[in-house]
PDB file of C-alpha atoms and ligand atoms in Angstrom:
ATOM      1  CA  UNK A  78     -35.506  -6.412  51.618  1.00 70.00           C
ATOM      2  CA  UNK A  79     -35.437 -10.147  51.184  1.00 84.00           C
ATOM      3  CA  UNK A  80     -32.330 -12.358  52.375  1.00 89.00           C
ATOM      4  CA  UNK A  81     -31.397 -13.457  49.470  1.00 91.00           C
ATOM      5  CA  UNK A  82     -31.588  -9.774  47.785  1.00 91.00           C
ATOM      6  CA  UNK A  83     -29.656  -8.695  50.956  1.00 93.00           C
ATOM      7  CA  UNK A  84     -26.933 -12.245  50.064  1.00 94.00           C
ATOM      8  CA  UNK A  85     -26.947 -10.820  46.537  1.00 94.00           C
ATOM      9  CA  UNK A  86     -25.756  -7.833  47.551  1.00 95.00           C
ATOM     10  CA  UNK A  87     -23.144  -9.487  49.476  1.00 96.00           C
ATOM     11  CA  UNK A  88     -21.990 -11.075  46.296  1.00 96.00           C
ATOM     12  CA  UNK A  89     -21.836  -7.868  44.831  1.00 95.00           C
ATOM     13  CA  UNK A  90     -19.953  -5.772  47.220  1.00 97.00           C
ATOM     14  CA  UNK A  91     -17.306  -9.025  47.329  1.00 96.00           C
ATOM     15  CA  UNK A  92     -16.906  -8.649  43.411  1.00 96.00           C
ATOM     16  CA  UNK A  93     -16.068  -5.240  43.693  1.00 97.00           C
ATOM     17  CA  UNK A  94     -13.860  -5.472  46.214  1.00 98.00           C
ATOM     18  CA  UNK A  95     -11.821  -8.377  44.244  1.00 97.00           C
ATOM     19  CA  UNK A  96     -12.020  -5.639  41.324  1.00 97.00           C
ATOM     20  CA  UNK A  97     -10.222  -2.970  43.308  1.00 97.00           C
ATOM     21  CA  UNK A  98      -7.816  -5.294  44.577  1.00 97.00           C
ATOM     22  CA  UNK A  99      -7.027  -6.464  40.937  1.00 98.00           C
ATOM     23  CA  UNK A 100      -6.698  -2.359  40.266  1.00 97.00           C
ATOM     24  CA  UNK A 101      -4.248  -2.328  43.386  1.00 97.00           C
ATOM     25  CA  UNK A 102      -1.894  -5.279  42.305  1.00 97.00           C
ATOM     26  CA  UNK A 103      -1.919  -3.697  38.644  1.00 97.00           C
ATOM     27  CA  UNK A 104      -0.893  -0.427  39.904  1.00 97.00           C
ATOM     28  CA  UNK A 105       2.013  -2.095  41.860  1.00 97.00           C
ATOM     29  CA  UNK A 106       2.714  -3.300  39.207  1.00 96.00           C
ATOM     30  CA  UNK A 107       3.010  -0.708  36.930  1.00 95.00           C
ATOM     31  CA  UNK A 108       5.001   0.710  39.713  1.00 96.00           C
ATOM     32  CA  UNK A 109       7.602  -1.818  40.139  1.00 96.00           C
ATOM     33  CA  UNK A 110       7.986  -3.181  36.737  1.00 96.00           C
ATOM     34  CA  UNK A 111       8.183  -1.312  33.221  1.00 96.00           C
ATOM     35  CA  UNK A 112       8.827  -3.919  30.973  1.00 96.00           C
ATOM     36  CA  UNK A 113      10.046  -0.877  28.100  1.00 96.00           C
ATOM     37  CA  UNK A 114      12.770   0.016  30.417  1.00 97.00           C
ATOM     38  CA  UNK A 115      13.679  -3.296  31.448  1.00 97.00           C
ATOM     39  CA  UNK A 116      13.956  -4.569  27.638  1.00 97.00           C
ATOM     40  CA  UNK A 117      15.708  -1.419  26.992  1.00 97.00           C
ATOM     41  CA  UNK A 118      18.529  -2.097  30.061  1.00 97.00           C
ATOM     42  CA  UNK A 119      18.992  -5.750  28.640  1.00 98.00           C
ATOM     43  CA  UNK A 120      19.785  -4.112  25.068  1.00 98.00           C
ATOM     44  CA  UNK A 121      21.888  -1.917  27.055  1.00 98.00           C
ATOM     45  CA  UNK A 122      23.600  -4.602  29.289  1.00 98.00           C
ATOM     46  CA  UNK A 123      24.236  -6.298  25.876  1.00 98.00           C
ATOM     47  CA  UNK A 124      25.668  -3.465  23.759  1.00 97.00           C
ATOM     48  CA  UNK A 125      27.945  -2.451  26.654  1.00 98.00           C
ATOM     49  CA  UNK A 126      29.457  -5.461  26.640  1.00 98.00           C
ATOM     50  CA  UNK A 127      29.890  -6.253  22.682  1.00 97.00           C
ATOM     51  CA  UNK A 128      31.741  -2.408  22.876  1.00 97.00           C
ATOM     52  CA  UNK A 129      34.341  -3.402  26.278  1.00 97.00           C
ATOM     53  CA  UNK A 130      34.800  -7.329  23.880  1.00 98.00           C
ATOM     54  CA  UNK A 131      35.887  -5.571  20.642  1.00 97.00           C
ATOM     55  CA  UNK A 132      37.578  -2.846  22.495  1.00 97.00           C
ATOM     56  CA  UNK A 133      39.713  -5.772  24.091  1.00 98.00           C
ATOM     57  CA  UNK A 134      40.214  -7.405  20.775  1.00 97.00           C
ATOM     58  CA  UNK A 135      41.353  -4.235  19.187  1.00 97.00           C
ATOM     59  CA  UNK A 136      43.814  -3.266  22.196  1.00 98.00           C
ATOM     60  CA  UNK A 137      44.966  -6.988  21.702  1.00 98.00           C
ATOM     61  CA  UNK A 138      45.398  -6.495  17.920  1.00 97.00           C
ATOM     62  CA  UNK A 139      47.277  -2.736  18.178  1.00 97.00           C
ATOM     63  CA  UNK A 140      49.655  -4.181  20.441  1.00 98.00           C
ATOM     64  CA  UNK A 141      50.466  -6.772  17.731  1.00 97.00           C
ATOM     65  CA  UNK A 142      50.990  -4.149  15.319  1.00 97.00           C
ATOM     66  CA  UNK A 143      53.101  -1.789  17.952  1.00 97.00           C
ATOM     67  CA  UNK A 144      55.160  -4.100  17.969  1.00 97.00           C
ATOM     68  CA  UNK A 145      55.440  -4.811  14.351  1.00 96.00           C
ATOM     69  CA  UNK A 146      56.123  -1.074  14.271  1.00 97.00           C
ATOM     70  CA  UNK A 147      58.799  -0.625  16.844  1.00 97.00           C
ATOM     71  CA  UNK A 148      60.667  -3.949  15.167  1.00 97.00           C
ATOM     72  CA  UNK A 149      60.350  -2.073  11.574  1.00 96.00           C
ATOM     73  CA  UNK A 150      61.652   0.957  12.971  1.00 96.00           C
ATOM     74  CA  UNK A 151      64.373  -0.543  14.845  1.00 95.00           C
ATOM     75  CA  UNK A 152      65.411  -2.032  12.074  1.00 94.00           C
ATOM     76  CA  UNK A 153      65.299   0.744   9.802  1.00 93.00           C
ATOM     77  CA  UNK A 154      67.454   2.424  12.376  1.00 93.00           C
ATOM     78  CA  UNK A 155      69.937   0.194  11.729  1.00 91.00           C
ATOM     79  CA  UNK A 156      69.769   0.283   8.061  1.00 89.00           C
ATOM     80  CA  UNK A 157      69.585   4.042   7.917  1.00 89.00           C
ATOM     81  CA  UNK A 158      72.419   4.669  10.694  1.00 88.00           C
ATOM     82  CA  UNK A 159      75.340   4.044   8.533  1.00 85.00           C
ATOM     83  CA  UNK A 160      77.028   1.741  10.765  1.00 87.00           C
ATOM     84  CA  UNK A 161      76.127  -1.148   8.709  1.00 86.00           C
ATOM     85  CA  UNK A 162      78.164  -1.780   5.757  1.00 87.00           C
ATOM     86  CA  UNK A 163      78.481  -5.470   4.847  1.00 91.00           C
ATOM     87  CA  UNK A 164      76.020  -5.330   1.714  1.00 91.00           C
ATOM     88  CA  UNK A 165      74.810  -9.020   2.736  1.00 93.00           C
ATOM     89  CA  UNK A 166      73.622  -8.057   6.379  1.00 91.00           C
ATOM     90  CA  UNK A 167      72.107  -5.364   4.791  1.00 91.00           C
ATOM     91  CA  UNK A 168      70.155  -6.767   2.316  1.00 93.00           C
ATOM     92  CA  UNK A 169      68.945  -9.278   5.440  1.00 94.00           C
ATOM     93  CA  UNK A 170      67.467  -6.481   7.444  1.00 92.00           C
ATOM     94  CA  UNK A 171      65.872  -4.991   4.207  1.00 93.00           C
ATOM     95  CA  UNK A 172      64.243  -8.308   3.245  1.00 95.00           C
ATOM     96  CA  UNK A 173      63.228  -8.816   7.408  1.00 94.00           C
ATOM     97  CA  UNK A 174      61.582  -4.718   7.396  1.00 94.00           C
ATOM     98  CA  UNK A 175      59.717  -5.765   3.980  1.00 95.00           C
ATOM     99  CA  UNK A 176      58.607  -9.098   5.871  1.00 96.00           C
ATOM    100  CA  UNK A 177      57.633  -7.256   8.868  1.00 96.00           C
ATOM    101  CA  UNK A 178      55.813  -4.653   7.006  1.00 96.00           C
ATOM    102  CA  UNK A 179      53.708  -7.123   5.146  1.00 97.00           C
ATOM    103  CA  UNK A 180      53.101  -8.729   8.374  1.00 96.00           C
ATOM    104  CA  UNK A 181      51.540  -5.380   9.337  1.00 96.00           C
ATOM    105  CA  UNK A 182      49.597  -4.250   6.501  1.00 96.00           C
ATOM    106  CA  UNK A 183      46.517  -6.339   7.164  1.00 96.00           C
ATOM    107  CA  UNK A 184      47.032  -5.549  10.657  1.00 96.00           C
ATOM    108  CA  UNK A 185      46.529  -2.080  10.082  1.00 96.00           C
ATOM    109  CA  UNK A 186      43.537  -2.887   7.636  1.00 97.00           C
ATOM    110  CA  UNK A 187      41.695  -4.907  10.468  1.00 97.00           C
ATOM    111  CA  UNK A 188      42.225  -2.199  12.886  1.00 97.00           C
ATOM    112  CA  UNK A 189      40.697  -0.066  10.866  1.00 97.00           C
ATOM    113  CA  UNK A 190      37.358  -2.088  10.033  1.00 97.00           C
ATOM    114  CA  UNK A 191      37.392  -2.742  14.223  1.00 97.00           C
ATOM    115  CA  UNK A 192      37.755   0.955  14.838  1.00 97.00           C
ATOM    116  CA  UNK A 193      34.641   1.256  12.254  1.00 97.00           C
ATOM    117  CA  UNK A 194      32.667  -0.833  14.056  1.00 97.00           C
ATOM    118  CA  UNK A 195      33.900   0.321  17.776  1.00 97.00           C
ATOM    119  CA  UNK A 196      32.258   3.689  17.017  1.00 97.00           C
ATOM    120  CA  UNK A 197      29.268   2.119  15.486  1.00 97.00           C
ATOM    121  CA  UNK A 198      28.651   0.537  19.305  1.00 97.00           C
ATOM    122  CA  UNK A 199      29.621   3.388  21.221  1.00 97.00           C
ATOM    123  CA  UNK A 200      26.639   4.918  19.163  1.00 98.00           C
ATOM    124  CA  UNK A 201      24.582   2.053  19.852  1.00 97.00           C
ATOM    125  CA  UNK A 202      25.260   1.795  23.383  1.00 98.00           C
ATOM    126  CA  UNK A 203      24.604   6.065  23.487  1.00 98.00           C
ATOM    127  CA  UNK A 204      21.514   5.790  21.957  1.00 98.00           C
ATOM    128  CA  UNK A 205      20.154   2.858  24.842  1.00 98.00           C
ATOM    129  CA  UNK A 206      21.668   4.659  27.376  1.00 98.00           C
ATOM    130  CA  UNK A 207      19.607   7.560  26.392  1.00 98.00           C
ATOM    131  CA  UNK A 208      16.462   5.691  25.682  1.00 98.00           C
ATOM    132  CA  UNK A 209      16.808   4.279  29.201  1.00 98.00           C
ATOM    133  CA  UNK A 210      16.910   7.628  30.407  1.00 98.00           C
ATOM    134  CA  UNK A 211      13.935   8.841  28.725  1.00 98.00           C
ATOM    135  CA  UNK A 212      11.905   6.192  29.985  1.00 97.00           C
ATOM    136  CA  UNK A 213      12.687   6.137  33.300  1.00 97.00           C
ATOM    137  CA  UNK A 214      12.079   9.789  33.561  1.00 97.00           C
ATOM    138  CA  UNK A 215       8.386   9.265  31.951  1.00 96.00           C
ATOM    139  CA  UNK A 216       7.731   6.529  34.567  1.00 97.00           C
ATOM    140  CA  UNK A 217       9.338   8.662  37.209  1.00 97.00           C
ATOM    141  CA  UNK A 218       6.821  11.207  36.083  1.00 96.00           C
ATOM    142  CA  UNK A 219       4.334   8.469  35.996  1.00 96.00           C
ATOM    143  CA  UNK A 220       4.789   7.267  39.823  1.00 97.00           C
ATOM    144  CA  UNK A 221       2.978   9.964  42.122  1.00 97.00           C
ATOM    145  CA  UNK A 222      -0.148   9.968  40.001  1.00 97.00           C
ATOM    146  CA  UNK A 223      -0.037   5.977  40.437  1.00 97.00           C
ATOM    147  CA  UNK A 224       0.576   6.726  43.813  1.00 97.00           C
ATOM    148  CA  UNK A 225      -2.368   8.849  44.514  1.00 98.00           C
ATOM    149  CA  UNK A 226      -4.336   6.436  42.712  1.00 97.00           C
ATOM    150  CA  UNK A 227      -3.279   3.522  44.545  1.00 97.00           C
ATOM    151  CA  UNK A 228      -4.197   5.663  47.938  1.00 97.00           C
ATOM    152  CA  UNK A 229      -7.810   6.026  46.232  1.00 98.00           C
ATOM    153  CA  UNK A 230      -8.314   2.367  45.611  1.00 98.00           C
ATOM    154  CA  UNK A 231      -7.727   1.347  49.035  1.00 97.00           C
ATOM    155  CA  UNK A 232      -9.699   3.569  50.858  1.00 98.00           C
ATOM    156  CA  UNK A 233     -12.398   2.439  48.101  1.00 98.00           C
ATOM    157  CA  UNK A 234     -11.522  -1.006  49.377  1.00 98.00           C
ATOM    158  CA  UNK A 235     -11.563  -0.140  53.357  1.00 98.00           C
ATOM    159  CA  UNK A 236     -15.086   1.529  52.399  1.00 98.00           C
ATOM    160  CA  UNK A 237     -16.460  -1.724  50.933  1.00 98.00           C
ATOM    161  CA  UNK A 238     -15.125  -3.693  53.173  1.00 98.00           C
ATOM    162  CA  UNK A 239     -17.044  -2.074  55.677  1.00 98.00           C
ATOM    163  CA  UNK A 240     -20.132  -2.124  53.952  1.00 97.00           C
ATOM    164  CA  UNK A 241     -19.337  -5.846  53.434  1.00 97.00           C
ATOM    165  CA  UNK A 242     -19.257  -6.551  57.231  1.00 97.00           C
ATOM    166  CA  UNK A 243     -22.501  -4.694  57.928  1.00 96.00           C
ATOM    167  CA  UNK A 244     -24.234  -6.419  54.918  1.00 95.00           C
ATOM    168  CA  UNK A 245     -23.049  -9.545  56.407  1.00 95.00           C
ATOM    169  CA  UNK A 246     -23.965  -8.939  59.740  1.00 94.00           C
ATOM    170  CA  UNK A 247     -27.711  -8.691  58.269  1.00 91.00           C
ATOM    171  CA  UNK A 248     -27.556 -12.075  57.054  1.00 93.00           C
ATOM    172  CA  UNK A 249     -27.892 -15.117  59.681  1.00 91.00           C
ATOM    173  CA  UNK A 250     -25.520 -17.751  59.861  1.00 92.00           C
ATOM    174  CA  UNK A 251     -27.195 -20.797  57.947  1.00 91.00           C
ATOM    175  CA  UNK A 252     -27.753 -18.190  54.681  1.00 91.00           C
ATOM    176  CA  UNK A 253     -24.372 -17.484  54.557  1.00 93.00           C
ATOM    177  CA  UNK A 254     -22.676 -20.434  54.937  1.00 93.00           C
ATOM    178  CA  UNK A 255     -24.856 -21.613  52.109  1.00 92.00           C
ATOM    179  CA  UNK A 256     -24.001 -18.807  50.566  1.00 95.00           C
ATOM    180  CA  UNK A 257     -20.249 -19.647  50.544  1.00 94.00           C
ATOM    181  CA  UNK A 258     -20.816 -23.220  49.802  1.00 94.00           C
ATOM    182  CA  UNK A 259     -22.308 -22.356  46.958  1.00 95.00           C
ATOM    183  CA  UNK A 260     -19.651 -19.081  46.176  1.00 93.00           C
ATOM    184  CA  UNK A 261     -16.907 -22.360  46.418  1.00 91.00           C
ATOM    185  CA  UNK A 262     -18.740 -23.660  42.837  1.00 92.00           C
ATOM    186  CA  UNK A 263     -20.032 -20.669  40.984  1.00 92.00           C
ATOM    187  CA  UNK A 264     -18.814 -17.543  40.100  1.00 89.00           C
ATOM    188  CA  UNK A 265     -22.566 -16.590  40.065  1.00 93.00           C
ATOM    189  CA  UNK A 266     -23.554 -17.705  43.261  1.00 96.00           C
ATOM    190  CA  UNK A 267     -27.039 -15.184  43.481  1.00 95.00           C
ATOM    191  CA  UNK A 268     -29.269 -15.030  40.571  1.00 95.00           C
ATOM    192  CA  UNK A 269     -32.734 -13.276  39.692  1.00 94.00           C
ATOM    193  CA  UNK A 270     -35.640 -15.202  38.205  1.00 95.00           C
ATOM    194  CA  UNK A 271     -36.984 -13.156  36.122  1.00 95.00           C
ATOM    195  CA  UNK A 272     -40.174 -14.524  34.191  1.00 94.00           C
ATOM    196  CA  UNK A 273     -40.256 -17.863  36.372  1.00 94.00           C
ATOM    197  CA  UNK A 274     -37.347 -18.588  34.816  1.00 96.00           C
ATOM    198  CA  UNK A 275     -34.117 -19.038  36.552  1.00 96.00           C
ATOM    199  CA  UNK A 276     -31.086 -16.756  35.289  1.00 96.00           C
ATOM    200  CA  UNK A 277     -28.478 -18.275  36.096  1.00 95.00           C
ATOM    201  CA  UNK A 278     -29.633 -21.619  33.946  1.00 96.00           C
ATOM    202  CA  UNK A 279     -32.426 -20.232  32.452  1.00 97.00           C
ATOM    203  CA  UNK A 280     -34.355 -22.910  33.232  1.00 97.00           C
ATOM    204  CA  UNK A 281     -38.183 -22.361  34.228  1.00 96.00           C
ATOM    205  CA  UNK A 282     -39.084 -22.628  38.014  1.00 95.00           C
ATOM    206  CA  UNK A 283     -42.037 -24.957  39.355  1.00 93.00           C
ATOM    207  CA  UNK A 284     -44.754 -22.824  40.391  1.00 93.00           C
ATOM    208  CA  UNK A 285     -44.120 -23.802  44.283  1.00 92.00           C
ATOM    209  CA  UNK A 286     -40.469 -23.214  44.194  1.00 92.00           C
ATOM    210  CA  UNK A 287     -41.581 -19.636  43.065  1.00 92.00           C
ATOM    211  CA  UNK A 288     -43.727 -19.174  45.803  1.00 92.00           C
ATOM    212  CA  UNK A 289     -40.965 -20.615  48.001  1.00 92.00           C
ATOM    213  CA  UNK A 290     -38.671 -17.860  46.197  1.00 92.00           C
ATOM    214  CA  UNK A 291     -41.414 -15.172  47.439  1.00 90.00           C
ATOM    215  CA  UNK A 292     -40.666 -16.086  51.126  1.00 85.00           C
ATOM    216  CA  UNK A 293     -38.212 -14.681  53.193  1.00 81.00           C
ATOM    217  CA  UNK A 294     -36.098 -17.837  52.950  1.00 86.00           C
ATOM    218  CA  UNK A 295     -33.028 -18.428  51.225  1.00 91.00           C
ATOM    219  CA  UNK A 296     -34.133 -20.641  48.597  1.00 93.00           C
ATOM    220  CA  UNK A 297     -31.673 -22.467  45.401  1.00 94.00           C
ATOM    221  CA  UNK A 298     -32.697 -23.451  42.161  1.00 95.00           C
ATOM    222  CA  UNK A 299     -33.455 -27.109  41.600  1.00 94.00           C
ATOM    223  CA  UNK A 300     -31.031 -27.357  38.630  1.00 95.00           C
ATOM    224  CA  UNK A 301     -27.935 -25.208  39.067  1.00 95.00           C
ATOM    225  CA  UNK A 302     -28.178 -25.086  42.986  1.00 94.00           C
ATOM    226  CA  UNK A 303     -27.626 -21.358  42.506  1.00 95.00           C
ATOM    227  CA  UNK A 304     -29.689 -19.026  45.287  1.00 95.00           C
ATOM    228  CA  UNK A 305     -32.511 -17.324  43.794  1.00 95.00           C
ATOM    229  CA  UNK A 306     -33.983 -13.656  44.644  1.00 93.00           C
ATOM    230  CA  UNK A 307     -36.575 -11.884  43.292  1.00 90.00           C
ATOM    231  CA  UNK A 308     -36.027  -8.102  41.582  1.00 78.00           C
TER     232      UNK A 308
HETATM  233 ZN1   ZN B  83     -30.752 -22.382  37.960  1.00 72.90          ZN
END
């Protein structure tokens, strides 16, 4: 086989080893991160904490009201006991219990509407919390196959790499540091010629370049300084 065949298959054995690498880092990936559950624990992060905020506002509120409550029924303790007789005093608490309960009648409406929308969250947050669940019991599910498959990509990487070396050692020193020189500035660094032409520019090859090509020297092309082998 000629050198620069043998430096093409270098080249190739290199790109597939990149590939498996990039199928490596993607399974780590898909190991460590799952963006659905991680949008899905943000939601949840989020909903929990609009439920505790309007729980604390309505805990605030029905205090307020308790205490509307306990001040009505105090006074209507006192207007109800029959101690009081004086018709002025009592006309005073009556008009302070009507105040009071109009002080507590939208009160009572709001905590209503925020109990409404208290259980609507609860709901919310339920549903994410079970949505979080279900994914992270897919991807849980998910994990040993990714495992085994990560397992299988590296020993398809040790295996190449091996290859690699022995290909390499096949190839003498000046060939393959021209070889990386020229790996440095194209991501095609070996190309065939196929019809005199050059593929990697396509552009036509003087007849003694070709019959340089033909020799068992590592030989570039005029134009696009890419190494040239013959098929
Ligand atoms: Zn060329």
């Amino acid at each position: 086989m000629s050198l620069a065949k043998r430096v093409f298959e270098l080249h190739q054995i290199e790109q597939a080893i990149l590939s498996q690498r990039n199928q490596a880092d993607e399974i780590d990936l898909r190991l460590n991160h799952n963006s659905a559950y991680e949008k899905a624990r943000e939601e949840l992060s989020a909903a929990e904490q609009g439920e505790a905020d309007l729980e604390g506002k309505y805990k605030e509120l029905d205090a307020e009201a308790e205490q509307l409550r306990n001040n009505i029924q105090r006074i209507n303790d006192k207007l109800y006991g029959g101690k009081i007789k004086n018709p002025k005093e009592l006309m005073s608490f009556e008009q302070e219990a009507a105040m009071l309960k109009s002080n507590l009648v939208p009160k009572d409406d709001l905590l209503l509407a925020m109990m409404e929308r208290l259980e609507s969250r609860k709901a919310e947050v339920q549903r994410l919390q079970e949505l979080c669940k279900t994914i992270e019991a897919a991807w849980n599910k998910e994990k040993p196959e990714l495992k085994v498959e990560r397992e299988k990509v590296v020993a398809e990487v040790a295996k190449l790499e091996k290859k690699r070396k022995e290909i390499a050692e096949d190839i003498d020193s000046s060939a393959l540091s021209a070889y990386e020189g020229i790996k440095g500035r194209k991501s095609q660094p070996v190309v065939r010629v196929e019809q005199g032409k050059c593929m990697g520019c396509r552009v036509t090859l003087s007849i003694s370049e070709l019959q340089r090509v033909r020799g068992m020297s590592i030989v570039t092309c005029s134009n696009c300084g890419r190494i040239l082998y013959l098929s």
